[in-house]
Short mmCIF file of C-alpha atoms and ligand atoms in Angstrom, two decimals:
data_model
loop_
_atom_site.label_atom_id
_atom_site.label_comp_id
_atom_site.label_asym_id
_atom_site.label_seq_id
_atom_site.Cartn_x
_atom_site.Cartn_y
_atom_site.Cartn_z
CA UNK A 940 -26.92 -26.06 -3.66
CA UNK A 941 -23.94 -24.03 -4.88
CA UNK A 942 -23.51 -20.67 -3.20
CA UNK A 943 -23.91 -17.54 -5.31
CA UNK A 944 -21.83 -14.49 -4.35
CA UNK A 945 -23.70 -11.24 -3.76
CA UNK A 946 -21.70 -9.63 -6.54
CA UNK A 947 -22.95 -12.21 -9.04
CA UNK A 948 -26.52 -12.13 -7.72
CA UNK A 949 -26.60 -8.36 -8.25
CA UNK A 950 -25.29 -8.74 -11.79
CA UNK A 951 -28.06 -11.18 -12.73
CA UNK A 952 -30.00 -10.55 -15.93
CA UNK A 953 -32.37 -13.49 -15.57
CA UNK A 954 -34.80 -13.85 -12.70
CA UNK A 955 -37.16 -16.26 -11.08
CA UNK A 956 -34.65 -18.98 -10.28
CA UNK A 957 -33.54 -20.15 -6.86
CA UNK A 958 -30.17 -19.10 -5.43
CA UNK A 959 -28.32 -19.56 -2.16
CA UNK A 960 -26.36 -16.62 -0.71
CA UNK A 961 -24.25 -16.48 2.45
CA UNK A 962 -22.93 -13.47 4.33
CA UNK A 963 -23.34 -11.11 7.26
CA UNK A 964 -26.31 -8.94 8.11
CA UNK A 965 -25.55 -5.24 7.76
CA UNK A 966 -29.00 -4.01 8.77
CA UNK A 967 -32.48 -5.31 9.28
CA UNK A 968 -35.70 -3.32 9.26
CA UNK A 969 -39.30 -4.17 8.68
CA UNK A 970 -42.70 -4.76 10.21
CA UNK A 971 -44.38 -7.46 12.27
CA UNK A 972 -44.77 -9.76 9.31
CA UNK A 973 -41.89 -8.87 7.03
CA UNK A 974 -38.16 -8.08 7.31
CA UNK A 975 -35.80 -6.40 4.87
CA UNK A 976 -32.26 -7.58 5.46
CA UNK A 977 -29.21 -5.96 3.87
CA UNK A 978 -26.73 -8.78 3.31
CA UNK A 979 -23.02 -8.30 2.65
CA UNK A 980 -20.58 -11.07 1.80
CA UNK A 981 -17.61 -8.84 0.99
CA UNK A 982 -17.57 -9.70 -2.71
CA UNK A 983 -18.71 -6.18 -3.57
CA UNK A 984 -19.39 -2.82 -1.95
CA UNK A 985 -23.10 -3.35 -2.51
CA UNK A 986 -25.51 -5.31 -0.33
CA UNK A 987 -28.19 -7.69 -1.48
CA UNK A 988 -31.64 -7.04 -0.06
CA UNK A 989 -33.36 -10.11 1.36
CA UNK A 990 -37.11 -10.03 1.81
CA UNK A 991 -38.23 -12.41 4.54
CA UNK A 992 -41.79 -13.25 5.46
CA UNK A 993 -41.65 -14.06 9.14
CA UNK A 994 -44.02 -17.00 8.72
CA UNK A 995 -41.16 -18.85 6.97
CA UNK A 996 -38.97 -19.08 10.08
CA UNK A 997 -39.30 -19.81 13.76
CA UNK A 998 -39.49 -16.99 16.34
CA UNK A 999 -36.26 -18.26 17.81
CA UNK A 1000 -34.42 -17.89 14.50
CA UNK A 1001 -36.04 -14.53 13.81
CA UNK A 1002 -34.65 -13.22 17.09
CA UNK A 1003 -31.12 -14.02 15.91
CA UNK A 1004 -31.35 -11.93 12.72
CA UNK A 1005 -29.51 -8.87 13.97
CA UNK A 1006 -26.62 -6.80 12.62
CA UNK A 1007 -23.45 -8.86 12.34
CA UNK A 1008 -25.06 -12.31 12.30
CA UNK A 1009 -23.74 -14.77 9.69
CA UNK A 1010 -26.52 -16.38 7.68
CA UNK A 1011 -27.31 -18.40 4.60
CA UNK A 1012 -30.48 -17.67 2.65
CA UNK A 1013 -32.08 -19.58 -0.18
CA UNK A 1014 -34.81 -18.07 -2.28
CA UNK A 1015 -35.97 -16.59 -5.56
CA UNK A 1016 -34.03 -13.81 -7.21
CA UNK A 1017 -36.41 -11.09 -8.42
CA UNK A 1018 -36.35 -7.55 -9.71
CA UNK A 1019 -37.77 -5.42 -6.94
CA UNK A 1020 -40.57 -2.98 -7.56
CA UNK A 1021 -38.91 -0.17 -5.62
CA UNK A 1022 -38.20 3.29 -7.05
CA UNK A 1023 -34.90 2.26 -8.60
CA UNK A 1024 -35.21 -1.10 -10.25
CA UNK A 1025 -32.92 -3.34 -8.25
CA UNK A 1026 -32.47 -6.97 -7.44
CA UNK A 1027 -33.61 -8.69 -4.28
CA UNK A 1028 -33.99 -12.15 -2.88
CA UNK A 1029 -37.36 -13.45 -1.71
CA UNK A 1030 -36.28 -15.80 1.03
CA UNK A 1031 -37.69 -19.30 1.24
CA UNK A 1032 -35.21 -20.89 3.65
CA UNK A 1033 -32.87 -19.23 6.10
CA UNK A 1034 -30.13 -20.54 8.35
CA UNK A 1035 -28.11 -18.74 11.03
CA UNK A 1036 -24.47 -19.83 11.22
CA UNK A 1037 -23.46 -17.43 13.96
CA UNK A 1038 -25.57 -14.85 15.77
CA UNK A 1039 -24.07 -11.53 16.98
CA UNK A 1040 -25.56 -10.39 20.28
CA UNK A 1041 -26.75 -6.78 19.76
CA UNK A 1042 -25.85 -6.05 23.40
CA UNK A 1043 -22.17 -6.76 22.84
CA UNK A 1044 -21.42 -6.75 19.07
CA UNK A 1045 -19.45 -3.50 18.60
CA UNK A 1046 -20.40 -2.83 14.97
CA UNK A 1047 -23.99 -1.66 15.14
CA UNK A 1048 -25.42 0.22 12.18
CA UNK A 1049 -24.47 3.76 13.22
CA UNK A 1050 -21.35 5.14 11.58
CA UNK A 1051 -18.16 4.41 13.50
CA UNK A 1052 -15.08 6.62 13.57
CA UNK A 1053 -11.91 5.27 11.98
CA UNK A 1054 -10.18 5.71 15.35
CA UNK A 1055 -12.76 3.48 17.00
CA UNK A 1056 -12.42 0.90 14.24
CA UNK A 1057 -8.64 0.84 14.76
CA UNK A 1058 -9.27 -0.25 18.34
CA UNK A 1059 -11.29 -3.21 17.10
CA UNK A 1060 -9.02 -3.94 14.16
CA UNK A 1061 -9.96 -7.61 14.21
CA UNK A 1062 -13.53 -6.71 13.13
CA UNK A 1063 -12.68 -4.03 10.57
CA UNK A 1064 -13.04 -6.33 7.55
CA UNK A 1065 -16.76 -6.52 8.39
CA UNK A 1066 -17.26 -2.83 7.66
CA UNK A 1067 -18.17 -1.21 4.35
CA UNK A 1068 -15.11 1.06 4.48
CA UNK A 1069 -12.57 -1.70 5.02
CA UNK A 1070 -14.26 -3.95 2.53
CA UNK A 1071 -13.70 -1.23 -0.08
CA UNK A 1072 -10.11 -0.62 1.02
CA UNK A 1073 -9.22 -4.32 1.03
CA UNK A 1074 -10.76 -4.91 -2.39
CA UNK A 1075 -8.84 -1.92 -3.77
CA UNK A 1076 -5.67 -3.22 -2.15
CA UNK A 1077 -6.16 -6.47 -4.01
CA UNK A 1078 -6.91 -4.73 -7.32
CA UNK A 1079 -3.84 -2.50 -7.17
CA UNK A 1080 -1.58 -5.42 -6.24
CA UNK A 1081 -2.98 -7.49 -9.10
CA UNK A 1082 -2.64 -4.58 -11.55
CA UNK A 1083 0.98 -4.06 -10.52
CA UNK A 1084 1.87 -7.70 -11.16
CA UNK A 1085 0.00 -7.52 -14.46
CA UNK A 1086 1.87 -4.38 -15.51
CA UNK A 1087 5.30 -5.87 -14.91
CA UNK A 1088 4.41 -9.19 -16.46
CA UNK A 1089 3.21 -7.44 -19.62
CA UNK A 1090 6.52 -5.56 -19.76
CA UNK A 1091 8.63 -8.70 -19.46
CA UNK A 1092 9.80 -8.03 -15.90
CA UNK A 1093 10.41 -10.98 -13.59
CA UNK A 1094 8.99 -11.12 -10.07
CA UNK A 1095 11.96 -11.63 -7.75
CA UNK A 1096 11.69 -12.84 -4.16
CA UNK A 1097 14.27 -11.03 -2.08
CA UNK A 1098 15.08 -12.05 1.49
CA UNK A 1099 13.23 -10.70 4.49
CA UNK A 1100 16.08 -11.52 6.86
CA UNK A 1101 19.26 -9.78 5.78
CA UNK A 1102 22.79 -9.13 6.98
CA UNK A 1103 23.13 -5.76 5.22
CA UNK A 1104 21.52 -2.35 5.58
CA UNK A 1105 20.15 -1.48 2.14
CA UNK A 1106 19.55 2.17 2.93
CA UNK A 1107 22.59 2.60 5.18
CA UNK A 1108 20.33 4.46 7.60
CA UNK A 1109 20.50 2.02 10.52
CA UNK A 1110 16.74 1.92 11.10
CA UNK A 1111 16.46 -1.85 11.32
CA UNK A 1112 14.81 -4.42 13.54
CA UNK A 1113 17.28 -6.99 14.75
CA UNK A 1114 16.61 -10.70 14.31
CA UNK A 1115 18.31 -12.87 16.91
CA UNK A 1116 18.00 -16.10 18.86
CA UNK A 1117 20.47 -14.93 21.51
CA UNK A 1118 19.03 -14.84 25.04
CA UNK A 1119 18.57 -11.11 25.67
CA UNK A 1120 18.87 -11.50 29.44
CA UNK A 1121 22.29 -13.19 29.25
CA UNK A 1122 24.06 -12.17 26.06
CA UNK A 1123 27.34 -13.95 25.29
CA UNK A 1124 30.12 -11.40 25.47
CA UNK A 1125 33.60 -11.29 24.01
CA UNK A 1126 35.88 -8.41 24.99
CA UNK A 1127 32.86 -6.52 26.36
CA UNK A 1128 30.86 -6.70 23.12
CA UNK A 1129 28.13 -9.14 22.08
CA UNK A 1130 29.64 -12.29 20.62
CA UNK A 1131 27.55 -12.90 17.52
CA UNK A 1132 29.35 -16.12 16.65
CA UNK A 1133 26.77 -17.68 19.01
CA UNK A 1134 23.82 -16.11 17.18
CA UNK A 1135 21.68 -18.05 14.70
CA UNK A 1136 23.51 -16.83 11.59
CA UNK A 1137 26.88 -16.39 13.30
CA UNK A 1138 26.60 -12.64 12.76
CA UNK A 1139 24.07 -9.84 13.33
CA UNK A 1140 20.94 -10.08 11.15
CA UNK A 1141 17.98 -7.77 10.62
CA UNK A 1142 14.60 -7.47 8.91
CA UNK A 1143 15.11 -5.90 5.51
CA UNK A 1144 14.36 -2.21 4.88
CA UNK A 1145 14.40 -2.78 1.11
CA UNK A 1146 15.01 -5.56 -1.41
CA UNK A 1147 16.90 -3.21 -3.70
CA UNK A 1148 20.46 -4.45 -3.29
CA UNK A 1149 19.45 -8.04 -4.00
CA UNK A 1150 17.21 -6.72 -6.78
CA UNK A 1151 20.27 -5.15 -8.40
CA UNK A 1152 22.09 -8.50 -8.32
CA UNK A 1153 19.27 -10.12 -10.30
CA UNK A 1154 18.74 -7.19 -12.70
CA UNK A 1155 22.42 -7.37 -13.59
CA UNK A 1156 21.84 -10.88 -14.87
CA UNK A 1157 18.27 -11.20 -16.06
CA UNK A 1158 17.66 -7.57 -17.02
CA UNK A 1159 14.42 -6.37 -15.53
CA UNK A 1160 12.99 -7.54 -12.22
CA UNK A 1161 10.65 -6.30 -9.55
CA UNK A 1162 10.07 -7.17 -5.95
CA UNK A 1163 6.77 -6.79 -4.11
CA UNK A 1164 7.03 -7.66 -0.47
CA UNK A 1165 7.01 -6.48 3.11
CA UNK A 1166 9.77 -4.18 4.35
CA UNK A 1167 10.49 -3.02 7.87
CA UNK A 1168 11.63 0.27 9.36
CA UNK A 1169 12.39 0.78 13.01
CA UNK A 1170 12.09 4.55 12.70
CA UNK A 1171 10.12 6.11 15.51
CA UNK A 1172 7.78 8.06 13.21
CA UNK A 1173 4.28 8.21 14.57
CA UNK A 1174 2.72 9.93 11.56
CA UNK A 1175 -0.21 9.28 9.26
CA UNK A 1176 2.27 8.21 6.54
CA UNK A 1177 4.66 5.84 8.33
CA UNK A 1178 4.37 2.19 9.21
CA UNK A 1179 6.98 -0.03 10.83
CA UNK A 1180 5.96 -2.79 8.39
CA UNK A 1181 4.89 -1.76 4.91
CA UNK A 1182 4.82 -3.24 1.43
CA UNK A 1183 7.05 -1.94 -1.31
CA UNK A 1184 7.25 -2.50 -5.05
CA UNK A 1185 10.85 -2.26 -6.25
CA UNK A 1186 11.64 -2.60 -9.95
CA UNK A 1187 15.29 -2.69 -10.94
CA UNK A 1188 16.35 -2.36 -14.57
CA UNK A 1189 19.65 -2.94 -16.34
CA UNK A 1190 20.51 -0.27 -18.93
CA UNK A 1191 17.86 2.22 -17.73
CA UNK A 1192 18.85 5.79 -16.94
CA UNK A 1193 16.99 8.17 -14.63
CA UNK A 1194 14.59 9.41 -17.33
CA UNK A 1195 13.64 5.87 -18.36
CA UNK A 1196 12.97 5.15 -14.71
CA UNK A 1197 10.65 8.11 -14.23
CA UNK A 1198 8.74 7.07 -17.36
CA UNK A 1199 8.37 3.54 -15.98
CA UNK A 1200 7.09 4.81 -12.63
CA UNK A 1201 4.57 6.99 -14.43
CA UNK A 1202 3.33 4.11 -16.59
CA UNK A 1203 3.02 1.88 -13.54
CA UNK A 1204 1.04 4.52 -11.71
CA UNK A 1205 -1.28 5.08 -14.67
CA UNK A 1206 -1.83 1.36 -15.16
CA UNK A 1207 -2.63 0.72 -11.49
CA UNK A 1208 -5.04 3.65 -11.12
CA UNK A 1209 -6.76 2.91 -14.44
CA UNK A 1210 -7.29 -0.67 -13.28
CA UNK A 1211 -8.89 0.50 -10.04
CA UNK A 1212 -11.17 2.95 -11.86
CA UNK A 1213 -12.25 0.18 -14.19
CA UNK A 1214 -12.65 -2.69 -11.73
CA UNK A 1215 -13.66 -1.02 -8.46
CA UNK A 1216 -16.19 1.69 -9.38
CA UNK A 1217 -18.48 0.86 -6.43
CA UNK A 1218 -15.64 0.86 -3.92
CA UNK A 1219 -14.33 4.19 -5.19
CA UNK A 1220 -17.84 5.68 -5.15
CA UNK A 1221 -18.30 4.59 -1.55
CA UNK A 1222 -14.95 6.04 -0.45
CA UNK A 1223 -15.54 9.25 -2.41
CA UNK A 1224 -18.86 9.65 -0.68
CA UNK A 1225 -17.49 9.01 2.81
CA UNK A 1226 -13.94 10.39 2.77
CA UNK A 1227 -12.77 12.37 -0.26
CA UNK A 1228 -15.12 14.38 -2.47
CA UNK A 1229 -13.87 14.32 -6.07
CA UNK A 1230 -11.78 11.17 -5.54
CA UNK A 1231 -12.57 9.61 -8.91
CA UNK A 1232 -12.04 12.84 -10.84
CA UNK A 1233 -8.68 13.22 -9.09
CA UNK A 1234 -7.63 9.73 -10.16
CA UNK A 1235 -8.87 10.24 -13.71
CA UNK A 1236 -6.88 13.45 -13.89
CA UNK A 1237 -3.68 11.75 -12.82
CA UNK A 1238 -4.21 8.93 -15.31
CA UNK A 1239 -4.62 11.50 -18.08
CA UNK A 1240 -1.59 13.64 -17.25
CA UNK A 1241 2.18 13.33 -17.27
CA UNK A 1242 4.24 13.45 -14.11
CA UNK A 1243 6.07 16.82 -13.99
CA UNK A 1244 9.85 16.62 -13.64
CA UNK A 1245 11.66 19.34 -11.70
CA UNK A 1246 15.26 19.65 -10.58
CA UNK A 1247 15.79 19.74 -6.80
CA UNK A 1248 17.59 23.08 -7.17
CA UNK A 1249 14.59 24.56 -9.03
CA UNK A 1250 12.23 23.08 -6.46
CA UNK A 1251 14.15 24.87 -3.69
CA UNK A 1252 13.81 28.07 -5.70
CA UNK A 1253 10.05 27.57 -6.08
CA UNK A 1254 9.70 27.01 -2.32
CA UNK A 1255 11.85 30.01 -1.42
CA UNK A 1256 9.91 32.36 -3.68
CA UNK A 1257 6.50 30.90 -2.75
CA UNK A 1258 5.77 33.51 -0.12
CA UNK A 1259 4.83 30.67 2.26
CA UNK A 1260 6.29 30.48 5.72
CA UNK A 1261 7.21 26.87 6.35
CA UNK A 1262 7.91 25.31 9.76
CA UNK A 1263 11.24 24.11 8.36
CA UNK A 1264 13.01 27.02 6.59
CA UNK A 1265 14.06 26.21 3.04
CA UNK A 1266 17.76 26.11 2.17
CA UNK A 1267 19.67 24.29 -0.59
CA UNK A 1268 20.99 21.04 0.80
CA UNK A 1269 18.09 20.29 3.12
CA UNK A 1270 15.91 17.23 2.81
CA UNK A 1271 12.39 18.20 1.75
CA UNK A 1272 9.89 17.91 4.59
CA UNK A 1273 6.31 16.75 4.01
CA UNK A 1274 5.11 20.39 4.08
CA UNK A 1275 7.49 21.23 1.22
CA UNK A 1276 6.61 18.12 -0.75
CA UNK A 1277 2.94 18.87 -0.40
CA UNK A 1278 3.35 22.51 -1.39
CA UNK A 1279 5.06 21.44 -4.61
CA UNK A 1280 2.59 18.67 -5.54
CA UNK A 1281 -0.63 20.18 -4.20
CA UNK A 1282 -0.31 23.92 -4.58
CA UNK A 1283 2.35 24.62 -7.17
CA UNK A 1284 2.07 21.82 -9.73
CA UNK A 1285 -1.26 20.32 -8.61
CA UNK A 1286 -0.29 16.81 -9.69
CA UNK A 1287 2.40 14.21 -9.03
CA UNK A 1288 5.85 15.70 -9.48
CA UNK A 1289 9.22 13.97 -9.83
CA UNK A 1290 12.00 15.90 -8.08
CA UNK A 1291 15.42 14.88 -9.42
CA UNK A 1292 19.11 15.47 -8.69
CA UNK A 1293 19.06 15.79 -4.91
CA UNK A 1294 22.16 16.77 -2.90
CA UNK A 1295 24.23 13.65 -2.33
CA UNK A 1296 24.57 14.29 1.40
CA UNK A 1297 20.88 13.54 2.03
CA UNK A 1298 20.63 10.45 -0.17
CA UNK A 1299 21.73 6.82 0.10
CA UNK A 1300 25.24 5.62 -0.77
CA UNK A 1301 24.22 3.69 -3.91
CA UNK A 1302 22.91 6.65 -5.94
CA UNK A 1303 24.86 7.68 -9.02
CA UNK A 1304 27.01 10.74 -8.46
CA UNK A 1305 26.45 13.58 -10.90
CA UNK A 1306 29.34 15.42 -12.54
CA UNK A 1307 28.75 18.57 -10.45
CA UNK A 1308 30.20 16.70 -7.45
CA UNK A 1309 27.28 17.86 -5.28
CA UNK A 1310 24.21 15.98 -6.44
CA UNK A 1311 23.11 12.44 -7.28
CA UNK A 1312 20.79 11.06 -9.99
CA UNK A 1313 17.93 10.55 -7.56
CA UNK A 1314 14.22 10.94 -8.08
CA UNK A 1315 11.36 11.16 -5.62
CA UNK A 1316 7.80 11.34 -6.89
CA UNK A 1317 5.67 13.55 -4.65
CA UNK A 1318 1.89 13.30 -4.58
CA UNK A 1319 -0.80 15.83 -3.72
CA UNK A 1320 -2.13 15.17 -0.24
CA UNK A 1321 0.61 12.73 0.67
CA UNK A 1322 4.14 13.73 -0.27
CA UNK A 1323 6.68 11.08 -1.26
CA UNK A 1324 5.20 7.92 -2.77
CA UNK A 1325 8.15 6.84 -4.93
CA UNK A 1326 11.88 7.06 -4.21
CA UNK A 1327 14.48 5.88 -6.69
CA UNK A 1328 17.66 6.62 -8.59
CA UNK A 1329 20.12 5.66 -11.20
CA UNK A 1330 22.64 3.45 -9.38
CA UNK A 1331 26.36 4.15 -9.05
CA UNK A 1332 27.80 1.56 -11.40
CA UNK A 1333 31.43 2.79 -11.18
CA UNK A 1334 33.36 0.73 -8.63
CA UNK A 1335 35.76 3.46 -7.52
CA UNK A 1336 32.98 6.01 -6.98
CA UNK A 1337 30.84 3.53 -5.09
CA UNK A 1338 33.67 2.40 -2.82
CA UNK A 1339 34.57 6.02 -2.24
CA UNK A 1340 31.04 6.80 -1.09
CA UNK A 1341 30.76 3.77 1.21
CA UNK A 1342 34.10 4.75 2.73
CA UNK A 1343 33.10 8.43 3.08
CA UNK A 1344 29.92 7.46 4.92
CA UNK A 1345 31.78 5.08 7.24
CA UNK A 1346 29.66 2.08 6.22
CA UNK A 1347 31.20 -1.38 6.81
CA UNK A 1348 32.78 -2.17 3.41
CA UNK A 1349 32.97 -5.91 4.20
CA UNK A 1350 29.15 -6.14 4.41
CA UNK A 1351 28.85 -4.97 0.81
CA UNK A 1352 31.55 -7.08 -0.87
CA UNK A 1353 28.98 -9.16 -2.79
CA UNK A 1354 27.27 -5.95 -3.94
CA UNK A 1355 30.58 -4.49 -5.09
CA UNK A 1356 31.30 -7.63 -7.13
CA UNK A 1357 28.55 -6.59 -9.56
CA UNK A 1358 30.65 -3.47 -10.24
CA UNK A 1359 33.87 -5.45 -10.39
CA UNK A 1360 32.59 -7.81 -13.07
CA UNK A 1361 30.47 -6.69 -16.02
CA UNK A 1362 29.10 -3.57 -14.38
CA UNK A 1363 26.42 -1.73 -16.35
CA UNK A 1364 24.30 1.39 -16.01
CA UNK A 1365 21.09 0.53 -14.18
CA UNK A 1366 18.29 2.14 -12.22
CA UNK A 1367 15.30 1.41 -10.05
CA UNK A 1368 12.82 2.76 -7.59
CA UNK A 1369 10.67 1.82 -4.64
CA UNK A 1370 6.98 2.61 -4.53
CA UNK A 1371 5.34 2.52 -1.12
CA UNK A 1372 2.24 0.38 -1.63
CA UNK A 1373 0.31 1.87 1.30
CA UNK A 1374 1.19 5.42 0.21
CA UNK A 1375 -0.23 4.61 -3.23
CA UNK A 1376 -3.32 3.23 -1.50
CA UNK A 1377 -3.72 6.42 0.53
CA UNK A 1378 -3.85 8.33 -2.73
CA UNK A 1379 -6.19 5.87 -4.41
CA UNK A 1380 -8.66 5.40 -1.54
CA UNK A 1381 -8.79 8.94 -0.18
CA UNK A 1382 -8.09 7.63 3.32
CA UNK A 1383 -6.12 10.02 5.50
CA UNK A 1384 -4.22 7.61 7.72
CA UNK A 1385 -1.87 4.87 6.56
CA UNK A 1386 -3.08 2.64 9.43
CA UNK A 1387 -6.40 2.42 7.57
CA UNK A 1388 -5.07 1.04 4.27
CA UNK A 1389 -3.20 -2.01 5.61
CA UNK A 1390 -5.13 -4.89 7.20
CA UNK A 1391 -2.92 -5.21 10.28
CA UNK A 1392 -0.88 -2.06 10.94
CA UNK A 1393 2.39 -2.09 12.91
CA UNK A 1394 3.44 1.25 14.35
CA UNK A 1395 5.58 2.30 17.33
CA UNK A 1396 3.98 0.82 20.44
CA UNK A 1397 1.32 -1.05 18.50
CA UNK A 1398 1.42 -4.66 17.33
CA UNK A 1399 -1.98 -6.36 17.63
CA UNK A 1400 -2.73 -9.90 16.47
O1 4AD B 2037 12.62 6.22 -0.26
P1 4AD B 2037 12.81 4.84 0.29
O2 4AD B 2037 13.42 4.70 1.62
O3 4AD B 2037 13.67 4.09 -0.82
C1 4AD B 2037 14.17 2.83 -0.75
O4 4AD B 2037 13.98 2.03 0.14
C2 4AD B 2037 14.89 2.41 -1.99
N1 4AD B 2037 15.75 1.26 -1.68
C3 4AD B 2037 13.91 2.09 -3.09
C4 4AD B 2037 14.56 1.70 -4.37
O5 4AD B 2037 15.15 2.53 -5.02
N2 4AD B 2037 14.46 0.46 -4.76
O6 4AD B 2037 11.42 4.07 0.29
C5 4AD B 2037 10.68 3.93 -0.91
C6 4AD B 2037 9.21 4.26 -0.67
C7 4AD B 2037 8.96 5.70 -0.21
O7 4AD B 2037 8.92 6.57 -1.31
C8 4AD B 2037 7.63 5.57 0.48
O8 4AD B 2037 6.57 5.58 -0.45
C9 4AD B 2037 7.71 4.19 1.10
O9 4AD B 2037 8.69 3.46 0.39
N3 4AD B 2037 8.07 4.24 2.51
C10 4AD B 2037 7.21 4.03 3.53
N4 4AD B 2037 5.91 3.74 3.54
C11 4AD B 2037 5.30 3.55 4.73
N5 4AD B 2037 5.94 3.64 5.92
C12 4AD B 2037 7.27 3.94 5.96
N6 4AD B 2037 7.90 3.99 7.15
C13 4AD B 2037 7.96 4.14 4.73
N7 4AD B 2037 9.24 4.44 4.40
C14 4AD B 2037 9.28 4.49 3.06
MG1 MG B 2038 12.86 8.16 0.11
#
């Protein structure tokens, strides 16, 4: 018999026929003669109630029907007579695939803290919370691909191993096959001619530079892949391995880019509201009151745009005392970003034209000589979710900046070629996928929106 998913069983409009469902027991209660089993198979946030007359199974099998056990159940789908009309399965045959000893299975029915669940990360997908998060993760990823496809963007696969530092910030994990206990030396330094690639290589921090190469040939591309940062930031917003969406567009200026980011955000959140109502309801109930109203609000409103210089002014005249004092030229700290998005504007806000000294070498220099055409989109409750810019398309300016910052010009020769030949105005941004998920799920810690988090000192599985 073909298996029916719980999601489809619960959506049934006809009853009385036989179905087979398979999943894991969430809870079991009942009397001497009868058990009510809540079955989850992960296809939806909701469980299917199984009604089992004990006379249908052996005592031995009955003893194995505890929380966490994997079972298959065949029976008749009926509308239950309970207070709210709902659907249940009257079990005729039941099979246990794998029992879960109640003495040792860690996920018993009481609510577990997210901290505890992090310690048993391998079992998190069994829980209601992580089921909802993982389904939303899928929905947002799918919606993002759909958005770009509808707009005529091409999905570009950029390398994970790279020989350049896209952000110029030096926060990279090195990739090497050299024996670390006996490194080949030449004139006192490591001799990389013996390394796998014949030169130092790292895990990428961003696919942007390669994205620019493709955009300056096929127009509009996006990447969606893992990126790696070896920054020692043990916060609720930083991962050492995270996923980033990076569109790059020929002939876009900064304003076009902000509009694109806004449309992408609206599309992704609207998709989640439409396709994951049960997951959002569950998360709203457990973690963030008003979650769905918050998302609906964002979908219905424009992203505010504010100049960095005006943002500094707003912060300075806010009457707030911040841990990091506010001065023009500083990088905004999370407390500042959150004040702007949460308290002042109360919605996502794009801060533009940052001082060039705090931004990456590739951003387009403004005519004032002090700022660059950058944009960060800051979100209530989180801070920066999007970082992007118009790119410096003028060869002399770009070389000047690389030189000024003391970056190794020879590593960027291929990048500079795009400015040497047929250079064109272009722009792009990076959206942190897990930061977007934090906003969409109401979860407070980025470790809880990625299946297998990597953070300083922590690399399980
Ligand atoms: O602002 P970032 O560093 O920008 C770039 O990497 C550009 N090359 C993007 C581009 O223009 N194509 O990173 C972009 C976004 C941030 O806004 C943030 O949402 C996320 O990536 N991000 C992180 N997310 C989780 N953990 C970290 N350690 C992150 N660092 C950045
Ligand atoms: Mg940034």
